[in-house]
mmCIF file of C-alpha atoms in Angstrom:
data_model
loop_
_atom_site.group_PDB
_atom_site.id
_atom_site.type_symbol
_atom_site.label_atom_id
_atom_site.label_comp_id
_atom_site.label_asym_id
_atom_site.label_seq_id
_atom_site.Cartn_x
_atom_site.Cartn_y
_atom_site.Cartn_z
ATOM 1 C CA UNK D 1 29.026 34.236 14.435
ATOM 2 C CA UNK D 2 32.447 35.175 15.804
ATOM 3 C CA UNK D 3 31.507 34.514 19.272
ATOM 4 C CA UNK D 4 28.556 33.780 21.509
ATOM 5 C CA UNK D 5 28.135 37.748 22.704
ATOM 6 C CA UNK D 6 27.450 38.724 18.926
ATOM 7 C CA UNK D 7 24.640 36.602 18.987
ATOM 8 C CA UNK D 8 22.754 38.208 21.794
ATOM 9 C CA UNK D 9 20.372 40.232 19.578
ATOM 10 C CA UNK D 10 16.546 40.624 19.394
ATOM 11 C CA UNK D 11 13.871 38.263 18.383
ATOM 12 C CA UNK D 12 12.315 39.236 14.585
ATOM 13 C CA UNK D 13 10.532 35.688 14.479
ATOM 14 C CA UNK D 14 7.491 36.042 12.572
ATOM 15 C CA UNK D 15 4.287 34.179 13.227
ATOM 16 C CA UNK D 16 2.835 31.506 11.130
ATOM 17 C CA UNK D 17 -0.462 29.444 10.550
ATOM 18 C CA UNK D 18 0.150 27.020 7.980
ATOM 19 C CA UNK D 19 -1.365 23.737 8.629
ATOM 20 C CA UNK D 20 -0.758 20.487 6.829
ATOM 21 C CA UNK D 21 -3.172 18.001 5.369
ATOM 22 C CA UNK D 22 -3.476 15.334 8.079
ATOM 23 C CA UNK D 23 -3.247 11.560 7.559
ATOM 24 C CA UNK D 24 -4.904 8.810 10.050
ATOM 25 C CA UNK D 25 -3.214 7.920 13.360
ATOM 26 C CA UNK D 26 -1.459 4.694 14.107
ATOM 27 C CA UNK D 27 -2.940 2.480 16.562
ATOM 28 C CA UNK D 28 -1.335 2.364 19.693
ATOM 29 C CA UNK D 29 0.256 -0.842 19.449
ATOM 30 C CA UNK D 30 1.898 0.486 16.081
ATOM 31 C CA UNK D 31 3.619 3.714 18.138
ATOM 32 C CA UNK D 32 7.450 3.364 18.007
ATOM 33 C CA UNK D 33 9.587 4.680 20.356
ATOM 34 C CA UNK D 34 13.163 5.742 19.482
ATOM 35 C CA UNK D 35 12.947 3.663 15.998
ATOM 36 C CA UNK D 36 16.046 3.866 14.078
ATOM 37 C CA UNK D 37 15.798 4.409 10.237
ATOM 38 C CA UNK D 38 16.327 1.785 7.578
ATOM 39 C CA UNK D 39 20.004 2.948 7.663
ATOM 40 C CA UNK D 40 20.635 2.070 11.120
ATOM 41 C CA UNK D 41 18.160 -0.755 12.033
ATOM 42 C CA UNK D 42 20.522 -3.103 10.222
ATOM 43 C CA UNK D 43 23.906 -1.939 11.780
ATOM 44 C CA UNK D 44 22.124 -2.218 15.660
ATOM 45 C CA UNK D 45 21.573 -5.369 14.167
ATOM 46 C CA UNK D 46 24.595 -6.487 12.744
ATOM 47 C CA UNK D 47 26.349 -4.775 16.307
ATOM 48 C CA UNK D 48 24.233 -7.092 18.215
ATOM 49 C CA UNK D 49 25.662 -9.925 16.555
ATOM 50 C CA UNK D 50 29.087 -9.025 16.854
ATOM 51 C CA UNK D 51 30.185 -7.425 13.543
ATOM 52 C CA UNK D 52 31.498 -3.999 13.550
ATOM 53 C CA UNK D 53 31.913 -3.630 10.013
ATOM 54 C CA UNK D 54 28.541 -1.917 9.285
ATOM 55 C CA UNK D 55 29.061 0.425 11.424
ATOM 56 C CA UNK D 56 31.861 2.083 10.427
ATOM 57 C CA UNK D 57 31.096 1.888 6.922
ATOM 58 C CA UNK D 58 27.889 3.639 8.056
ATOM 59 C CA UNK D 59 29.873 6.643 9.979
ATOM 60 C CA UNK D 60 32.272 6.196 6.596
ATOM 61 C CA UNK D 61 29.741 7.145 4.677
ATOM 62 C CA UNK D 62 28.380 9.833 6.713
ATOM 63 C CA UNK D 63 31.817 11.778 6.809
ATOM 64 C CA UNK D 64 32.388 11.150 3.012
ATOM 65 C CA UNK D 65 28.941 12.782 2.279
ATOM 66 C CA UNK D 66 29.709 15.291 5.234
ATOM 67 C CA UNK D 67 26.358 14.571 6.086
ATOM 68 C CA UNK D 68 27.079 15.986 9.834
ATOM 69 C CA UNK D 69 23.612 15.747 10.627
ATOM 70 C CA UNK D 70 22.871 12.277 10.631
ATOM 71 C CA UNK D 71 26.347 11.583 11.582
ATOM 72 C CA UNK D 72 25.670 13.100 14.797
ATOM 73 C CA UNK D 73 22.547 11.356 15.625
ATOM 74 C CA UNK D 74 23.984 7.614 14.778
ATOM 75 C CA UNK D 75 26.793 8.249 16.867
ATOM 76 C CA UNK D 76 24.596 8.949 20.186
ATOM 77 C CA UNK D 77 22.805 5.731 18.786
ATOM 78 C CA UNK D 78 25.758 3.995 18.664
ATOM 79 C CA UNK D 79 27.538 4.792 21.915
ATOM 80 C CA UNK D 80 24.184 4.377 23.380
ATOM 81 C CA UNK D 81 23.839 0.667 22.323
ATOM 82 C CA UNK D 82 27.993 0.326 22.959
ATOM 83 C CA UNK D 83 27.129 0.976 26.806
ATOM 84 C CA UNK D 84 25.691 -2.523 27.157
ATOM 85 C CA UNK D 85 27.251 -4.387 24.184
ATOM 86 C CA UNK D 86 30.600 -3.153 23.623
ATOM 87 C CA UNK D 87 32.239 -6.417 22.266
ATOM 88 C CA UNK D 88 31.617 -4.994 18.358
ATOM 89 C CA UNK D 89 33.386 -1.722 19.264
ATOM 90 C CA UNK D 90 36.482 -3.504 21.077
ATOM 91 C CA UNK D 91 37.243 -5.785 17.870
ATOM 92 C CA UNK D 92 36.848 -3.143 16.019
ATOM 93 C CA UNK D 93 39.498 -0.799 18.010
ATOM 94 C CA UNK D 94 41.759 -4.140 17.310
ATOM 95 C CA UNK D 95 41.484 -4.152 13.715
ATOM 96 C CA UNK D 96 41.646 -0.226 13.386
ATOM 97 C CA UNK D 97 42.499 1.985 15.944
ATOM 98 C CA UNK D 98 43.147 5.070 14.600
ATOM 99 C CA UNK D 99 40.056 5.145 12.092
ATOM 100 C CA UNK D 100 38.456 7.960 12.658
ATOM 101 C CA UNK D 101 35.083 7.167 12.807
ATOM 102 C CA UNK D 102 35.777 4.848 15.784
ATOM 103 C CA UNK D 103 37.997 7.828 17.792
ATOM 104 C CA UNK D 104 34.515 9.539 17.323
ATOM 105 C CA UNK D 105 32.255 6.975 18.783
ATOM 106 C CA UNK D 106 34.820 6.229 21.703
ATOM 107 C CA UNK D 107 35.005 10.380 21.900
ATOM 108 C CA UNK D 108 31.211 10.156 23.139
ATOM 109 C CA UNK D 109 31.036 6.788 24.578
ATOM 110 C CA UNK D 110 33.549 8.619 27.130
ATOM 111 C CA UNK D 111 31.340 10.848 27.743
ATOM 112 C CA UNK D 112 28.208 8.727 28.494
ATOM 113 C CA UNK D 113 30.335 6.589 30.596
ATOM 114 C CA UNK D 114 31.539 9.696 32.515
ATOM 115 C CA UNK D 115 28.130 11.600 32.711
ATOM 116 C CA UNK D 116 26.011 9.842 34.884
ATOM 117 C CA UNK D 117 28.830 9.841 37.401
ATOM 118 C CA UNK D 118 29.154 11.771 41.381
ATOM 119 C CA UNK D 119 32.503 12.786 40.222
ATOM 120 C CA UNK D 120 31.598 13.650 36.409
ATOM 121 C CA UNK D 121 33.768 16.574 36.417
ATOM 122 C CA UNK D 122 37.079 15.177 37.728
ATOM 123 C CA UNK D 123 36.372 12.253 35.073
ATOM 124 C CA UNK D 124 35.086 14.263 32.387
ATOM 125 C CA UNK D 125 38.422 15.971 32.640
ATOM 126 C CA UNK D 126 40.254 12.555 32.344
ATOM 127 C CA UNK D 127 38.863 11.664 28.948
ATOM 128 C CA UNK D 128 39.718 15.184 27.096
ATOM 129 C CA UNK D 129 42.222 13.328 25.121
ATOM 130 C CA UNK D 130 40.082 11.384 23.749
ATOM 131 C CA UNK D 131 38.157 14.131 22.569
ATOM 132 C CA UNK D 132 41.216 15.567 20.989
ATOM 133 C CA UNK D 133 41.936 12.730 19.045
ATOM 134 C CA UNK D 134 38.466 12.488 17.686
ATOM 135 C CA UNK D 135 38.743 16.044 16.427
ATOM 136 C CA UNK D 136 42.103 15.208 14.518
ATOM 137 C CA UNK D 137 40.841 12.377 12.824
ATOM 138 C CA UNK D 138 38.523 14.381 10.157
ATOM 139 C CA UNK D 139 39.242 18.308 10.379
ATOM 140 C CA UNK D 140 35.832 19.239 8.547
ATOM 141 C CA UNK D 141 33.928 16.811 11.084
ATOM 142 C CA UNK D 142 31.400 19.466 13.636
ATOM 143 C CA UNK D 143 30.961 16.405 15.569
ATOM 144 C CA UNK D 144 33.946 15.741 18.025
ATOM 145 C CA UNK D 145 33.632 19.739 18.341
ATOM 146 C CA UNK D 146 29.974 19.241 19.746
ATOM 147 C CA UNK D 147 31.178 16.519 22.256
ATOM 148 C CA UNK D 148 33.433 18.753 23.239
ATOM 149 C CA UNK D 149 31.027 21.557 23.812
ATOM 150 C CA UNK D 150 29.416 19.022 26.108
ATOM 151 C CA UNK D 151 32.171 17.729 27.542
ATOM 152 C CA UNK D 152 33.119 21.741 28.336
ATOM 153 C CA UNK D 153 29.535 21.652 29.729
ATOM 154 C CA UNK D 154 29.978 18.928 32.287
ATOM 155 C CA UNK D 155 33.509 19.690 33.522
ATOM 156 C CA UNK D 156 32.118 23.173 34.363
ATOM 157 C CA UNK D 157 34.583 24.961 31.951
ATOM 158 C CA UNK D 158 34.793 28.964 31.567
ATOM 159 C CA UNK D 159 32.907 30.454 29.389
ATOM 160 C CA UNK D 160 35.900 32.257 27.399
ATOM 161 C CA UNK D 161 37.256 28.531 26.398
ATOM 162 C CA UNK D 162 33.815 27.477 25.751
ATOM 163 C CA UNK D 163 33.631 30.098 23.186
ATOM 164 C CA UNK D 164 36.749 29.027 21.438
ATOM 165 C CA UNK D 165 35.441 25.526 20.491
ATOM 166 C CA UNK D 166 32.129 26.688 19.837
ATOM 167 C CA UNK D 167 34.071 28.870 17.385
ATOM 168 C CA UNK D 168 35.609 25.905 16.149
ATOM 169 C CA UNK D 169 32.689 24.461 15.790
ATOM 170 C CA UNK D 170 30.612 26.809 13.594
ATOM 171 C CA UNK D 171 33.708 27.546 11.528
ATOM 172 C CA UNK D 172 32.917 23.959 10.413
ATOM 173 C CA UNK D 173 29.264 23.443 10.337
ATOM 174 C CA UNK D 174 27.763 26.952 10.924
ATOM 175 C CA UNK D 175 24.228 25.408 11.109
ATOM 176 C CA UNK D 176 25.074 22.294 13.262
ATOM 177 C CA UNK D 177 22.110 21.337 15.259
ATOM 178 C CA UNK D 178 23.801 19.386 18.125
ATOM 179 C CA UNK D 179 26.423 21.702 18.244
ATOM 180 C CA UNK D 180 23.653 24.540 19.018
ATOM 181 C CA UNK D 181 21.959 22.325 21.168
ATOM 182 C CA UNK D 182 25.179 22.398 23.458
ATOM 183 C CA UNK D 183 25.911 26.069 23.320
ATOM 184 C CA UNK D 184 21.854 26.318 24.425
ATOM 185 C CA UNK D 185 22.250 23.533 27.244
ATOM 186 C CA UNK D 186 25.852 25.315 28.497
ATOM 187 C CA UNK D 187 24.384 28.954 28.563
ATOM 188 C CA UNK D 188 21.126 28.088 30.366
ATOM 189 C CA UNK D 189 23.828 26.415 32.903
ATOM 190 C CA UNK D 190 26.297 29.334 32.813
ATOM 191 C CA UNK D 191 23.891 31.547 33.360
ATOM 192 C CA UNK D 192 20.943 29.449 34.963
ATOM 193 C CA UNK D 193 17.908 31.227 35.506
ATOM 194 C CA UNK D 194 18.673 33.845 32.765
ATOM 195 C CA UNK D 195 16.066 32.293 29.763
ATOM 196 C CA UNK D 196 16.531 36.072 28.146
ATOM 197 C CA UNK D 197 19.962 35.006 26.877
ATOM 198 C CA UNK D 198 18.957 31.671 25.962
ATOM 199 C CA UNK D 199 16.433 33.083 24.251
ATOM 200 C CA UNK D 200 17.876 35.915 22.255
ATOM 201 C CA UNK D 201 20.690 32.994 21.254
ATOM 202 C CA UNK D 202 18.249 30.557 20.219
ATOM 203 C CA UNK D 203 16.106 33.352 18.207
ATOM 204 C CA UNK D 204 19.222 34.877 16.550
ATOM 205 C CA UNK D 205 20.218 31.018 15.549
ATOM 206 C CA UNK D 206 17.434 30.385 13.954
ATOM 207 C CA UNK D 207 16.965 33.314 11.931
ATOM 208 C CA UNK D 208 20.704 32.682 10.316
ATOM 209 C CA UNK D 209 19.909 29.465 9.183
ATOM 210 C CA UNK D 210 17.872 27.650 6.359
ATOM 211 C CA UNK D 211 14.175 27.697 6.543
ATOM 212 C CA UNK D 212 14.519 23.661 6.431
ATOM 213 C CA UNK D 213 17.493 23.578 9.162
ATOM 214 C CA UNK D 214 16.552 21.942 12.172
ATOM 215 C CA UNK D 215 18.325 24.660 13.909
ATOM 216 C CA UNK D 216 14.457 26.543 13.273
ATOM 217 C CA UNK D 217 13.417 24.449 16.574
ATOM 218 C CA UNK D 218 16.401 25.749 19.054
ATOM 219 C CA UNK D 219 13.410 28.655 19.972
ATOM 220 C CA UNK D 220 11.266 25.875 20.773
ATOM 221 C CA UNK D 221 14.166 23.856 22.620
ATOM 222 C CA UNK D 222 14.586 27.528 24.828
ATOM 223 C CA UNK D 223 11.212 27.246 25.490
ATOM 224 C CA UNK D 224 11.111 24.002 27.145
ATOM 225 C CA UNK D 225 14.003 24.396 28.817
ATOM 226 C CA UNK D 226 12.293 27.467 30.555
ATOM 227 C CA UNK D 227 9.352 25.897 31.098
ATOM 228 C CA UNK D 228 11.005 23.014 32.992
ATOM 229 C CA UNK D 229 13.306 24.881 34.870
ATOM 230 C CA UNK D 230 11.779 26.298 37.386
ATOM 231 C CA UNK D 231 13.624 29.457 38.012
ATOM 232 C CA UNK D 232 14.606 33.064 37.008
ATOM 233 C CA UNK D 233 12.370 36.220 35.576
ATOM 234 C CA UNK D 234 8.898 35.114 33.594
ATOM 235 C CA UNK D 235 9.600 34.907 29.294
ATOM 236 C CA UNK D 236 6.742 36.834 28.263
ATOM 237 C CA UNK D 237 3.297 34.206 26.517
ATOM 238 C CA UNK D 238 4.355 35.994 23.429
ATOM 239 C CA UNK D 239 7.835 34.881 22.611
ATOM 240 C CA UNK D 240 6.771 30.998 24.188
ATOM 241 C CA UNK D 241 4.261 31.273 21.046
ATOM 242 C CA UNK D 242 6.606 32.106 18.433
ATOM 243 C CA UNK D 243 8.915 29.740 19.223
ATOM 244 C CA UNK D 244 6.459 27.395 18.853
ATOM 245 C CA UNK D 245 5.167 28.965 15.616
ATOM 246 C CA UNK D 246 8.543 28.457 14.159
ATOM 247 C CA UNK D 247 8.657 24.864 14.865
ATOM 248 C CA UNK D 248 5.105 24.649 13.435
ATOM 249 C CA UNK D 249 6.690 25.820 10.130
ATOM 250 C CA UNK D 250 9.768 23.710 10.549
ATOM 251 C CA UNK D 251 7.877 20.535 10.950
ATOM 252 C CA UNK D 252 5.136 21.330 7.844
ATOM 253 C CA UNK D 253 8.179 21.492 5.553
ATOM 254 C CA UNK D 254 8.713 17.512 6.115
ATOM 255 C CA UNK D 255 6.289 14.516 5.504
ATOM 256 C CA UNK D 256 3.740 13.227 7.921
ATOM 257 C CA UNK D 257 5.377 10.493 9.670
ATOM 258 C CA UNK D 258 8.644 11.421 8.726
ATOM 259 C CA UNK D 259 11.306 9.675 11.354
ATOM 260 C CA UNK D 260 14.017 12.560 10.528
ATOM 261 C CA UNK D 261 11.968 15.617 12.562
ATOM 262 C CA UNK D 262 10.670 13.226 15.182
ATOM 263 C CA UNK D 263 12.154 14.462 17.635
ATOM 264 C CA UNK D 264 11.506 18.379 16.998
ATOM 265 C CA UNK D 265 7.853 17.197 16.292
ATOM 266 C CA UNK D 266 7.660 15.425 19.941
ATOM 267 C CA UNK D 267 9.594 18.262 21.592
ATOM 268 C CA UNK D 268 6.653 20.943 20.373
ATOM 269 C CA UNK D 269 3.819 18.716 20.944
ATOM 270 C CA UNK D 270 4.656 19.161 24.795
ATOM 271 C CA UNK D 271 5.244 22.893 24.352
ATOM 272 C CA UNK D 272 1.786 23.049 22.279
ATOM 273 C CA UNK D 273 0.210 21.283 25.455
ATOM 274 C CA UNK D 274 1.893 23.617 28.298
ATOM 275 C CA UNK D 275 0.998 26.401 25.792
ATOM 276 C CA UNK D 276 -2.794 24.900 25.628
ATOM 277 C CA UNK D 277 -2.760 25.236 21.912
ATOM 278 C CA UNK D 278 -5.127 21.836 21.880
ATOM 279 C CA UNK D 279 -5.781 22.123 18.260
ATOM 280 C CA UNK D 280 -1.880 22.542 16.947
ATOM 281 C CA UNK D 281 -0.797 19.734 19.456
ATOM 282 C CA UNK D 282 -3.515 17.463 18.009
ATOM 283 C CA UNK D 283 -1.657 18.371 14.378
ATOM 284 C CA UNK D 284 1.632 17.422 15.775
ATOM 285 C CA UNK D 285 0.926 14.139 16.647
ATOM 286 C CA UNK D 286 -0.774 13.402 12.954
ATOM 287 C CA UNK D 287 2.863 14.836 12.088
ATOM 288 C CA UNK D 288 4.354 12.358 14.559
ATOM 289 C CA UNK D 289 2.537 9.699 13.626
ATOM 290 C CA UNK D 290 3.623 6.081 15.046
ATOM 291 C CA UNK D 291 7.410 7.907 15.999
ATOM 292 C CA UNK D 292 7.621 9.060 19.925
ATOM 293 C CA UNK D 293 11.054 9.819 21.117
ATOM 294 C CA UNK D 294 12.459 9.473 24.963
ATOM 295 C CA UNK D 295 13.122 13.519 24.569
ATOM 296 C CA UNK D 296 11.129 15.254 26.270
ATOM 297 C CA UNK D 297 8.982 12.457 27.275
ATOM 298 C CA UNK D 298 11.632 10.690 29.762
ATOM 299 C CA UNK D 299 11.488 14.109 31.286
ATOM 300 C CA UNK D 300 8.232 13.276 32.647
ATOM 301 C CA UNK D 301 7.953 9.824 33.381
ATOM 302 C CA UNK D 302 10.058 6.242 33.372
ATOM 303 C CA UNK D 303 7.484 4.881 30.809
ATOM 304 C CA UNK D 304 8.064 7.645 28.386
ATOM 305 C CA UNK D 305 6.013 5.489 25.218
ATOM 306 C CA UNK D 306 3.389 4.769 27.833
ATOM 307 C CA UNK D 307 3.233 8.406 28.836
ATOM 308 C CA UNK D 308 3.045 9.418 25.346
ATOM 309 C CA UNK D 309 0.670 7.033 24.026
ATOM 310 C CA UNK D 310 -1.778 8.320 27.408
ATOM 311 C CA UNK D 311 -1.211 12.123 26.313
ATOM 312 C CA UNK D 312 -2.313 11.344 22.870
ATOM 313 C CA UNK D 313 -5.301 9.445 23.741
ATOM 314 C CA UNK D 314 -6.237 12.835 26.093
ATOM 315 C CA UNK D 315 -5.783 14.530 23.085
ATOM 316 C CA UNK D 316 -7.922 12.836 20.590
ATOM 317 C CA UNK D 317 -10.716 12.326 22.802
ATOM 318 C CA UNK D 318 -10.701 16.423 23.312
ATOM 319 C CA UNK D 319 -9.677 16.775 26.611
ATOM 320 C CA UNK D 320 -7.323 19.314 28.634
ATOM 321 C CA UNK D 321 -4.874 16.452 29.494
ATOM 322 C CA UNK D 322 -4.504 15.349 33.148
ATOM 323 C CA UNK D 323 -0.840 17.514 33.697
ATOM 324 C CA UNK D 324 0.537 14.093 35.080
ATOM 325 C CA UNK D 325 0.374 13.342 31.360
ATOM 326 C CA UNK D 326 1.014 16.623 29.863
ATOM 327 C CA UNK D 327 1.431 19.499 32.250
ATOM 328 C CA UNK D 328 -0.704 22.490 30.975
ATOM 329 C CA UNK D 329 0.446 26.064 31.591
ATOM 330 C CA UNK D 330 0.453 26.611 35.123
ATOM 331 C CA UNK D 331 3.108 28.517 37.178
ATOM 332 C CA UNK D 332 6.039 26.564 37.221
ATOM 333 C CA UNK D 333 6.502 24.758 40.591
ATOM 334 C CA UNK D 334 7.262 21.385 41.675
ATOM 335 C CA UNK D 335 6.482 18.148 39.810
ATOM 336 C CA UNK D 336 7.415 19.847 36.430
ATOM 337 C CA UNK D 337 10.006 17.621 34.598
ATOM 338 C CA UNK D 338 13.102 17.566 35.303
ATOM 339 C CA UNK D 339 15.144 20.605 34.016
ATOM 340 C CA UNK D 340 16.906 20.682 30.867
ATOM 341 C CA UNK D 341 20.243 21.957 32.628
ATOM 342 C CA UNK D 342 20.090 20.472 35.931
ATOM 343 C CA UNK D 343 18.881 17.628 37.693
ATOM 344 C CA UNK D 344 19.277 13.867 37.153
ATOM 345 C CA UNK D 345 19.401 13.362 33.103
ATOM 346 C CA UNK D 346 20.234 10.385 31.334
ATOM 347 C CA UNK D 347 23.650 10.122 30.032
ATOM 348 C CA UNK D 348 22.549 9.379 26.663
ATOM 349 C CA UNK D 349 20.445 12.783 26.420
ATOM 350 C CA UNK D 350 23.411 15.460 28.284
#
């Protein structure tokens, strides 16, 4: 994967029918949104009240298990619940301000804070140091290199110094899924419109990596970004079903209810819907079980458990759901969700 021009290849995705046995539904009442796992419930907690401690022996142990996956996601948790309660994080930049685990969360607190800006490129700019510092404090650590990629993103950056960190990045993690999720979100903005690329990156991704990778959804994650963007040449029904079809296989290699592939599981129920594939969606939300996620669902509405808890009821009773709670697929015009590379997103989800 020397650069992101090697990758450009064909799809070879093969298609798949496997379907899992299928355990009861939660009620509605019991449907989580965003739920942390037993690992981080207690940190949030323990944040909340002040102590920073459990947190950074939680990103501690991440790094000393180089378990880049889960790092990743607890540190968008993190700076997420920083933005409103950042006392925690400031006594904890007093006691230790070089630890490394802290340059990371301040790396993509930066960010957030920068994002949702008018003039997110001039400040996006202002915070690369930060950034830099992050990616000194643990050379093995993908992570800083994926904030960077979306840092590169936001500040508009060329595409040959884009390909330098995402060479960086693979060199350490060559399966990374938020690191592929940025090259994915940067491309369908460098070269909006053109969903071939995307696609042919996302494809070629997925066939490099592990069968149980998450990386096996970035197909699926091309999909819906062409699907809710609104513009360039139609992706022929074909390669919109294997994507899928991957993901299917993806998410039958993990538990029912499983909070790990929530998100991937949440992401291809809406593609199952647009793709009016009733029966599969229905089997994605057993898979989901009581576990909806903001992504893709904020996409659609500002009640995004409300919207999903309606879309699964539409479901279950057998019905083509209403498109205000699951657009079906229809020629892309207005009222889609907003894009994947454009329009307002929250800062927590760039």
């Amino acid at each position: 994967m020397a650069s992101l021009r090697a990758l450009f290849r064909s799809a070879r995705t093969a298609r798949t029918t496997s379907r899992p046995a299928l355990g009861p539904l939660p009620a509605d009442d019991e449907v989580l949104l965003d739920a942390p796992d037993e690992q981080l419930a207690p940190v949030l907690i323990a944040a909340g009240q002040g102590a920073y401690e459990p947190a950074a022996a939680l990103l501690a142990g991440t790094r000393a298990a180089t378990e880049w996956e889960a790092r990743d996601r607890y540190v968008h948790r993190l700076a997420l619940f920083a933005r409103s309660r950042a006392e925690w994080l400031d006594d904890w930049f007093r006691a230790a301000p070089h630890d490394p685990d802290l340059l990371l969360l301040r790396a993509q607190l930066a960010v957030d804070h920068a994002w949702g800006s008018p003039a997110r490129s001039e400040l996006l700019r202002a915070v690369s140091p930060v950034i830099t510092a992050a990616a000194r404090g643990d050379d093995r650590d993908p992570v800083p290199w994926r904030i960077a990629l979306d840092h590169a993103r936001g500040s508009n950056a060329g595409h040959k110094y884009f390909e330098e960190l995402w060479e960086a990045a693979v060199r350490r993690a060559p399966h990374h899924y938020g690191c592929h999720v940025a090259a994915l979100r940067y491309l369908g903005t460098y070269w909006h419109g053109s969903h071939g690329e995307c696609f042919d990156f996302a494809d070629t991704a997925a066939q490099d990596a592990p069968p149980d990778s998450l990386v096996q959804a970035l197909p699926a994650r091309a999909a819906f970004a062409y699907l809710t963007d609104g513009c360039g040449p139609e992706v022929p029904r074909a390669r919109l079903d294997v994507a899928a079809d991957r993901a299917i296989t993806l998410s039958a290699r993990f538990p029912a209810a499983d909070l790990w592939p929530a998100e991937v599981r949440n992401k291809l129920m809406y593609l199952l819907v647009r793709l009016e594939r009733w029966e599969d969606a229905r089997t994605q939300l057993h898979m989901i079980g009581p576990y909806a996620t903001s992504f893709p669902w904020a996409r659609l509405s500002d009640d995004p458990l409300g919207h999903f808890v309606r879309l699964r009821a539409q479901l279950l009773a057998g019905t083509e759901p209403h498109p205000e709670a699951g657009p079906t697929l229809s020629p892309r015009a207005s009222g889609l969700p907003r894009a994947e590379h454009g329009g307002q997103v929250p800062a927590d989800d760039h």
